[in-house]
Amino acid sequence: MEGLLIRFRAQSVLATCSHQLSGYVPLRSHHGAPKRGQRLVLSRLFQPQNLREDQVLSLEGKSGDLTCKSQRLMLQVGLIHPASPGCYHLLPYTVRALEKLVRVIDQEMLAIGGQKVNMPSLTPAELWRATGRWDLMGKELLRLRDRHDKEYCLGPTHEEAVTALVATQKTLSYKQLPLLLYQVTRKFRDEPRPRFGLLRGREFYMKDMYTFDSSPEAAQQTYSLVCDAYCSLFDRLGLQFVKVQADVGSIGGTMSHEFQLPVDVGEDRLVVCSSCSFSANMETLGMSQMNCPVCQGPLTETKGIEVGHTFYLGTKYSSIFNAQFTDVHGKAALAEMGCYGLGVTRILAAAIEVLSTEDGIRWPSLIAPYQACLIPPKKGSKEAAAAELLGHLHDHISEALPQLRGEVLVDDRTHLTIGNRLKDAGKLGYPFVIIAGKRALEDPAHLEVWCQNTGEVLFLTKEGVLELLTQVQVV
């Protein structure tokens, strides 16, 4: 891996000599956010790794099922562990990344006036029968009966539930619109053949937003507003995406767009015109159509992973459940609706799919589980005296950069060589790996900093490391 990276020496600033540092503090870890003076250490984390290929294959049962890079890497480094077909345990690194992603989503949704709610996953069958989707969804709907023989489903989406909720608000006024209600919760779909790990499972996390407007024109404005927020989200994550025209499917409505990450493993076929801004899912076009319907230019076909989907619903659901508001004239009118989904766990897996190497995970920096990993020297080695320098660097990061408190992990497995721990760090994808090697014994001492997402290797003083980390964004 070292041969593939660019090595250069960054300009150093004055550093405190290692002989001036006090004794190295033993590393400890406790559950929850670390308190001042405590350090997160790798040996205490529950992160079962399966670094041999045959072990990873046995986890999924059939070697032919492991056909996707993100699935293989997430299993290898212990981000996920199979529970049942299409269902996974999300392990500590993944939960940290997931929580960060949800915070970024919350920021974007709140910025456009979203209000967060939490609706039950268990939805009464009569709501779905009212819209006709109890039968339309077919076997993909996970159904069950309670002890009173009442039918329910585990919701794959919540149009019925949220519209019935809003319909109970009999005093809703046009002055309260637009109403943007969203949640981040578990969804369920009885996939006939779950595959690709978190990319297509039976249980997954989704952000779903439902909007209520006073007119078609206002609803269109809200639609554009949410789509712009989705664009901002993917830009912040550093993910290249394409917004394409899409089929409304079982959700319904009169307009729909998908947000796709172009990648070969994607199951959706997309077409893009290089002469204009037209792009679409092939489902919306005739199979024989090879020219752009807007400018007649040639269409280029690619594959993509759907990570977001938006729908303009009109009054399809509000008319069924009588979701009304009082307009400016004091009359009752049906709300114009839209719905907007983000596959939260799918975004995690898709980001790993498009950003990672074959040998190691690369995260969007904003949602990396940990921003930095510190690797002290091997116990008993010539460089062992440099351990105290790394220990004090950790403490200085916590003091000088409090936003990174809890974001720096120490690989305390000092019975292993630096090289072996660096290899593991490359697989786990920390944006920054900081090593106390031979040059940490120099005067001034220099630490080796691997910038995983850019492929650079720097040699910096302790002060230089702190300056570099001041640029790290956290949520």
XYZ file of C-alpha atoms in Angstrom:
475
model
C 0.000 0.000 0.000
C 2.893 2.324 0.781
C 4.076 2.169 -2.803
C 0.789 3.518 -4.058
C 0.928 6.613 -1.887
C 2.676 9.930 -2.369
C 5.296 10.602 0.261
C 6.465 14.090 0.949
C 7.750 16.083 3.863
C 5.502 18.853 5.070
C 6.978 22.023 6.531
C 7.448 21.425 10.242
C 7.032 23.848 13.099
C 8.844 23.864 16.451
C 7.971 20.791 18.492
C 8.407 19.891 22.147
C 11.263 17.442 22.484
C 10.252 13.973 23.521
C 12.629 14.027 26.528
C 10.545 16.874 27.996
C 7.378 14.825 28.043
C 6.179 13.110 31.187
C 5.625 9.371 31.502
C 3.191 7.569 29.184
C -0.239 7.089 30.745
C -1.714 3.539 30.536
C -4.548 3.397 28.019
C -8.079 2.839 29.265
C -11.510 2.757 27.723
C -15.005 3.050 29.149
C -18.438 2.798 27.618
C -19.889 6.039 26.254
C -18.046 9.231 25.367
C -14.591 9.366 26.938
C -14.064 11.730 29.820
C -11.119 14.089 29.927
C -7.928 12.083 30.396
C -9.470 8.814 29.179
C -8.607 7.226 25.865
C -10.544 5.074 23.479
C -8.534 1.947 22.762
C -9.104 -0.533 19.972
C -8.596 -3.653 22.082
C -11.764 -2.879 24.071
C -14.065 -2.450 21.082
C -16.475 -5.177 20.031
C -15.389 -5.457 16.429
C -15.119 -9.084 15.303
C -12.977 -9.278 12.205
C -12.965 -12.003 9.566
C -9.944 -11.022 7.516
C -9.610 -14.315 5.656
C -11.718 -14.609 2.521
C -12.946 -18.131 3.345
C -14.260 -16.956 6.721
C -16.210 -14.161 5.067
C -17.728 -16.506 2.516
C -18.878 -18.902 5.216
C -20.749 -16.086 6.984
C -23.138 -15.711 4.068
C -23.407 -19.418 3.363
C -22.812 -19.410 -0.400
C -19.744 -18.051 -2.141
C -21.868 -16.909 -5.076
C -23.786 -14.524 -2.815
C -20.701 -12.458 -1.992
C -20.517 -10.515 -5.249
C -20.277 -6.944 -4.025
C -17.251 -5.055 -2.676
C -19.087 -3.221 0.118
C -20.637 -6.444 1.394
C -17.280 -8.259 1.451
C -15.425 -5.401 3.156
C -18.150 -4.760 5.740
C -18.129 -8.438 6.698
C -14.336 -8.644 6.758
C -13.714 -5.761 9.134
C -16.691 -6.434 11.370
C -19.044 -3.610 10.417
C -21.955 -6.011 10.021
C -22.699 -9.619 10.922
C -25.474 -11.759 9.365
C -28.482 -12.422 11.597
C -30.867 -14.014 9.071
C -31.328 -13.666 5.301
C -31.451 -9.944 4.521
C -31.014 -8.905 8.183
C -27.753 -7.846 9.811
C -26.380 -6.930 13.180
C -24.956 -3.412 12.875
C -21.771 -3.392 14.947
C -20.178 -0.442 16.803
C -18.291 1.229 13.935
C -21.381 1.071 11.734
C -23.665 2.444 14.438
C -21.328 5.413 14.914
C -21.331 6.111 11.176
C -25.109 5.654 11.018
C -25.697 8.108 13.870
C -23.463 10.682 12.188
C -25.280 10.243 8.896
C -28.621 10.751 10.642
C -27.270 13.976 12.182
C -26.315 15.270 8.735
C -29.756 14.325 7.417
C -31.391 16.063 10.392
C -29.423 19.219 9.643
C -30.613 19.261 6.028
C -34.227 18.484 6.888
C -34.422 21.029 9.712
C -32.908 23.674 7.422
C -35.974 23.447 5.159
C -38.499 23.384 7.987
C -38.774 19.645 8.599
C -40.285 18.445 11.872
C -39.170 15.056 13.167
C -41.753 12.488 14.250
C -41.711 8.778 14.992
C -44.535 6.579 13.738
C -45.145 2.925 14.681
C -43.630 0.273 12.445
C -46.739 -1.838 13.103
C -49.485 -0.449 10.843
C -53.142 -1.635 10.839
C -54.200 -3.447 7.684
C -57.324 -1.287 7.276
C -55.198 1.742 6.418
C -53.504 -0.167 3.606
C -56.802 -1.635 2.413
C -58.251 1.875 2.204
C -55.644 2.803 -0.431
C -55.705 -0.586 -2.151
C -52.054 -1.221 -1.398
C -52.691 -4.202 0.914
C -53.187 -6.284 -2.232
C -51.049 -4.175 -4.589
C -47.852 -4.652 -2.564
C -48.217 -8.433 -2.759
C -45.682 -10.658 -1.014
C -43.228 -7.836 -0.341
C -45.454 -6.676 2.528
C -44.555 -8.402 5.800
C -47.949 -9.221 7.375
C -48.931 -10.575 10.769
C -51.931 -11.070 13.053
C -52.179 -10.303 16.747
C -53.905 -12.449 19.399
C -57.214 -10.826 18.533
C -56.812 -11.882 14.892
C -56.330 -8.265 13.818
C -54.084 -7.864 10.758
C -51.042 -5.599 10.582
C -48.014 -5.068 8.427
C -44.467 -4.009 9.246
C -44.320 -0.784 7.292
C -42.020 -0.479 4.281
C -43.307 3.106 3.980
C -45.772 5.321 5.868
C -47.991 7.262 3.442
C -51.164 5.748 4.894
C -50.141 6.218 8.516
C -49.003 9.827 8.223
C -52.006 10.919 6.152
C -54.393 9.336 8.659
C -52.495 11.149 11.410
C -52.776 14.555 9.731
C -56.449 13.896 8.948
C -57.162 13.786 12.686
C -56.079 17.424 13.005
C -59.401 19.118 12.295
C -58.130 22.652 12.970
C -55.240 22.615 10.482
C -54.973 26.046 8.821
C -53.303 27.165 5.606
C -51.114 29.345 7.851
C -49.508 26.163 9.216
C -48.598 24.910 5.741
C -46.350 23.689 4.309
C -46.122 20.897 6.852
C -42.991 18.760 6.490
C -43.022 15.694 8.745
C -40.175 13.185 8.652
C -38.739 10.271 10.564
C -35.693 8.013 10.525
C -36.765 4.511 11.414
C -36.548 0.826 10.569
C -38.428 -0.351 7.508
C -39.286 -3.858 6.393
C -39.671 -5.470 2.988
C -39.981 -9.190 2.278
C -37.387 -9.275 -0.488
C -37.627 -12.465 -2.559
C -33.831 -12.673 -2.744
C -31.927 -10.358 -0.389
C -28.455 -9.603 -1.721
C -25.488 -7.255 -1.578
C -25.498 -6.902 2.211
C -27.040 -3.595 3.286
C -27.772 -2.604 -0.304
C -30.829 -4.858 -0.534
C -32.107 -6.288 2.711
C -35.357 -7.165 4.446
C -34.844 -4.756 7.344
C -33.206 -1.373 6.888
C -33.162 2.241 8.044
C -34.919 4.888 5.990
C -35.540 8.603 6.268
C -39.044 9.259 4.976
C -40.591 12.736 4.780
C -44.226 13.570 3.989
C -45.254 17.083 3.026
C -48.633 18.799 3.050
C -49.238 21.957 1.011
C -52.118 24.305 0.258
C -51.938 24.177 -3.553
C -50.269 22.304 -6.426
C -47.986 25.300 -7.011
C -46.897 25.374 -3.356
C -46.379 21.597 -3.411
C -44.105 21.941 -6.441
C -42.041 24.526 -4.583
C -41.727 22.175 -1.614
C -40.757 19.361 -3.979
C -37.908 21.459 -5.379
C -36.867 22.497 -1.887
C -36.534 18.900 -0.673
C -34.710 17.836 -3.837
C -32.235 20.687 -3.310
C -31.715 19.484 0.284
C -30.950 15.991 -1.031
C -28.405 17.471 -3.463
C -26.804 19.367 -0.566
C -26.656 16.172 1.515
C -24.836 14.156 -1.137
C -22.505 17.068 -1.898
C -21.564 17.296 1.784
C -20.845 13.561 1.815
C -18.649 13.922 -1.259
C -20.716 11.426 -3.257
C -21.131 11.816 -7.011
C -24.827 11.373 -7.783
C -27.293 11.797 -10.595
C -30.929 12.829 -10.247
C -33.053 10.899 -12.745
C -36.679 10.781 -13.784
C -38.315 7.696 -12.309
C -41.471 5.622 -12.287
C -43.974 6.287 -9.482
C -44.486 2.548 -8.874
C -46.695 1.427 -6.010
C -46.313 4.773 -4.194
C -48.227 6.583 -6.904
C -48.506 10.255 -7.784
C -47.745 12.184 -10.951
C -43.989 12.896 -10.713
C -41.003 11.056 -9.323
C -37.204 11.321 -9.257
C -34.468 9.019 -8.005
C -31.072 9.988 -6.640
C -28.590 7.431 -7.941
C -24.926 6.714 -7.261
C -23.441 5.448 -10.554
C -21.623 2.147 -9.964
C -21.319 -1.127 -11.864
C -22.872 -3.251 -9.108
C -26.031 -1.124 -9.218
C -29.267 -2.887 -10.135
C -30.911 0.131 -11.806
C -30.290 0.915 -15.479
C -29.954 4.620 -16.126
C -29.611 6.749 -19.231
C -27.940 10.161 -19.320
C -27.753 12.688 -22.155
C -24.418 14.506 -22.503
C -25.983 17.237 -24.639
C -28.578 18.427 -22.115
C -29.541 17.815 -18.494
C -31.906 14.908 -19.216
C -31.448 11.693 -17.243
C -33.865 8.878 -16.453
C -34.316 5.389 -15.138
C -34.769 3.033 -18.089
C -38.132 1.998 -16.555
C -39.587 5.317 -17.712
C -38.494 4.897 -21.351
C -39.224 2.403 -24.059
C -36.522 -0.235 -24.325
C -35.922 0.723 -27.962
C -35.515 4.451 -27.305
C -31.882 5.398 -27.884
C -32.191 9.176 -28.307
C -32.934 11.822 -25.696
C -36.636 12.802 -25.768
C -35.688 16.431 -25.016
C -32.889 17.235 -27.498
C -32.712 14.025 -29.571
C -29.076 13.616 -28.592
C -27.599 10.143 -27.943
C -28.231 8.539 -24.562
C -25.459 6.883 -22.546
C -26.443 3.917 -20.411
C -24.990 3.237 -16.972
C -25.913 1.435 -13.757
C -26.700 2.950 -10.394
C -27.660 2.354 -6.768
C -30.826 4.191 -5.758
C -30.180 6.070 -2.500
C -33.070 8.543 -2.568
C -36.548 8.779 -4.113
C -39.012 11.665 -4.272
C -42.696 11.668 -5.275
C -45.286 14.341 -5.928
C -48.498 12.665 -4.734
C -51.133 15.353 -5.236
C -54.313 14.383 -3.377
C -54.038 10.613 -3.907
C -53.815 9.890 -0.169
C -55.356 13.026 1.309
C -58.596 12.376 -0.607
C -58.871 8.837 0.794
C -58.283 9.820 4.434
C -59.851 13.288 4.120
C -56.704 15.131 5.192
C -57.958 18.708 4.980
C -56.985 22.214 5.994
C -58.900 25.484 6.166
C -57.950 27.756 3.262
C -57.728 31.565 3.161
C -61.480 31.799 2.526
C -62.311 29.631 5.538
C -63.271 26.652 3.408
C -62.060 23.067 3.801
C -59.637 21.883 1.106
C -57.598 18.750 0.539
C -53.868 18.982 1.206
C -51.462 18.479 -1.685
C -48.863 15.899 -0.695
C -45.357 14.741 -1.499
C -43.187 11.983 -0.063
C -39.412 11.746 0.018
C -37.246 8.796 1.000
C -33.555 8.290 1.753
C -32.148 4.797 2.242
C -29.978 5.517 5.282
C -28.256 2.139 5.661
C -28.101 1.886 1.881
C -26.267 5.227 1.692
C -23.657 3.834 4.093
C -23.109 0.705 2.016
C -23.283 2.542 -1.313
C -20.718 5.094 -0.139
C -18.369 2.256 0.804
C -19.034 0.653 -2.579
C -18.098 3.734 -4.611
C -15.294 5.179 -2.462
C -13.384 2.132 -1.212
C -10.442 0.254 -2.659
C -10.583 -3.507 -3.076
C -8.525 -3.900 0.113
C -9.829 -1.186 2.397
C -12.881 0.841 3.326
C -12.979 4.560 2.572
C -15.674 6.594 4.297
C -17.127 9.977 3.490
C -14.987 11.959 5.950
C -17.995 13.592 7.601
C -19.429 10.270 8.785
C -16.301 8.184 9.399
C -16.789 6.246 12.675
C -13.535 7.686 14.035
C -11.572 10.532 12.496
C -8.118 9.367 13.537
C -6.289 6.261 14.709
C -3.062 6.578 16.698
C -0.537 3.743 16.366
C 2.154 3.669 19.085
C 5.381 1.682 18.606
C 5.589 -2.032 19.155
C 6.343 -2.964 22.757
C 10.031 -3.688 23.217
C 11.080 -2.083 19.925
C 13.742 0.607 19.523
C 10.977 3.170 19.022
C 9.103 2.240 22.210
C 10.250 5.454 23.914
C 8.131 7.410 21.421
C 4.937 6.002 22.965
C 4.866 8.895 25.419
C 4.877 11.385 22.543
C 1.789 9.768 21.055
C 0.084 9.656 24.440
C 0.586 13.370 24.925
C -0.559 14.048 21.360
C -3.857 12.338 22.191
C -4.274 14.514 25.281
C -3.421 17.689 23.396
C -5.974 16.837 20.700
C -8.638 16.475 23.385
C -7.672 19.789 24.978
C -7.027 21.896 21.875
C -9.715 20.362 19.635
C -12.648 19.430 21.891
C -14.811 18.711 18.833
C -12.579 15.676 18.219
C -13.011 14.301 21.731
C -14.241 10.747 21.246
C -13.128 10.801 17.586
C -9.567 9.571 18.149
C -8.908 5.868 18.714
C -5.632 4.368 19.942
C -4.567 0.985 18.541
C -3.100 -0.311 21.784
C -2.279 -3.775 20.428
C 1.425 -3.098 20.910
C 2.274 -6.803 20.670
C 1.734 -6.349 16.907
C 4.108 -4.546 14.576
C 3.289 -1.073 13.318
C 2.981 -2.544 9.817
C 0.280 -5.039 10.816
C -1.716 -2.400 12.659
C -1.349 0.019 9.757
C -2.728 -2.664 7.450
C -5.760 -3.097 9.713
C -6.235 0.677 9.879
C -6.222 0.767 6.088
C -9.004 -1.784 5.996
C -11.126 0.107 8.547
C -10.682 3.410 6.716
C -9.861 5.998 9.380
C -9.374 9.299 7.509
C -6.113 9.886 9.441
C -3.654 7.317 10.796
C -0.901 8.781 12.977
C 2.167 6.642 13.693
C 5.002 7.053 16.172
C 7.837 5.439 14.235
C 11.589 5.973 13.893
C 11.300 9.688 13.192
C 9.415 10.214 16.430
C 12.833 9.877 18.129
C 14.289 12.802 16.176
C 14.715 16.307 17.577
C 12.267 17.762 16.794
C 10.116 14.641 16.775
C 8.080 13.914 13.639
C 5.015 11.701 13.402
C 3.994 9.806 10.283
C 0.482 10.794 9.172
C -1.386 8.740 6.582
C -4.223 10.698 4.996
C -6.264 7.738 3.796
C -8.790 9.596 1.645
C -6.193 11.557 -0.338
C -3.410 8.965 -0.498
C -0.838 11.317 1.062
C 1.731 10.532 3.729
C 3.046 13.462 5.776
C 5.759 13.814 8.384
C 4.624 16.399 10.907
C 5.566 17.660 14.314
C 3.002 17.382 17.091
C 1.991 20.991 16.405
C 1.711 20.211 12.695
C -0.616 17.309 13.437
C -2.831 19.563 15.555
C -2.928 22.138 12.773
C -3.899 19.457 10.250
C -6.700 18.139 12.453
C -8.188 21.610 12.967
C -9.495 21.260 9.397
C -11.512 18.132 10.225
C -15.279 18.653 10.097
C -17.457 16.755 12.557
C -21.225 16.539 13.019
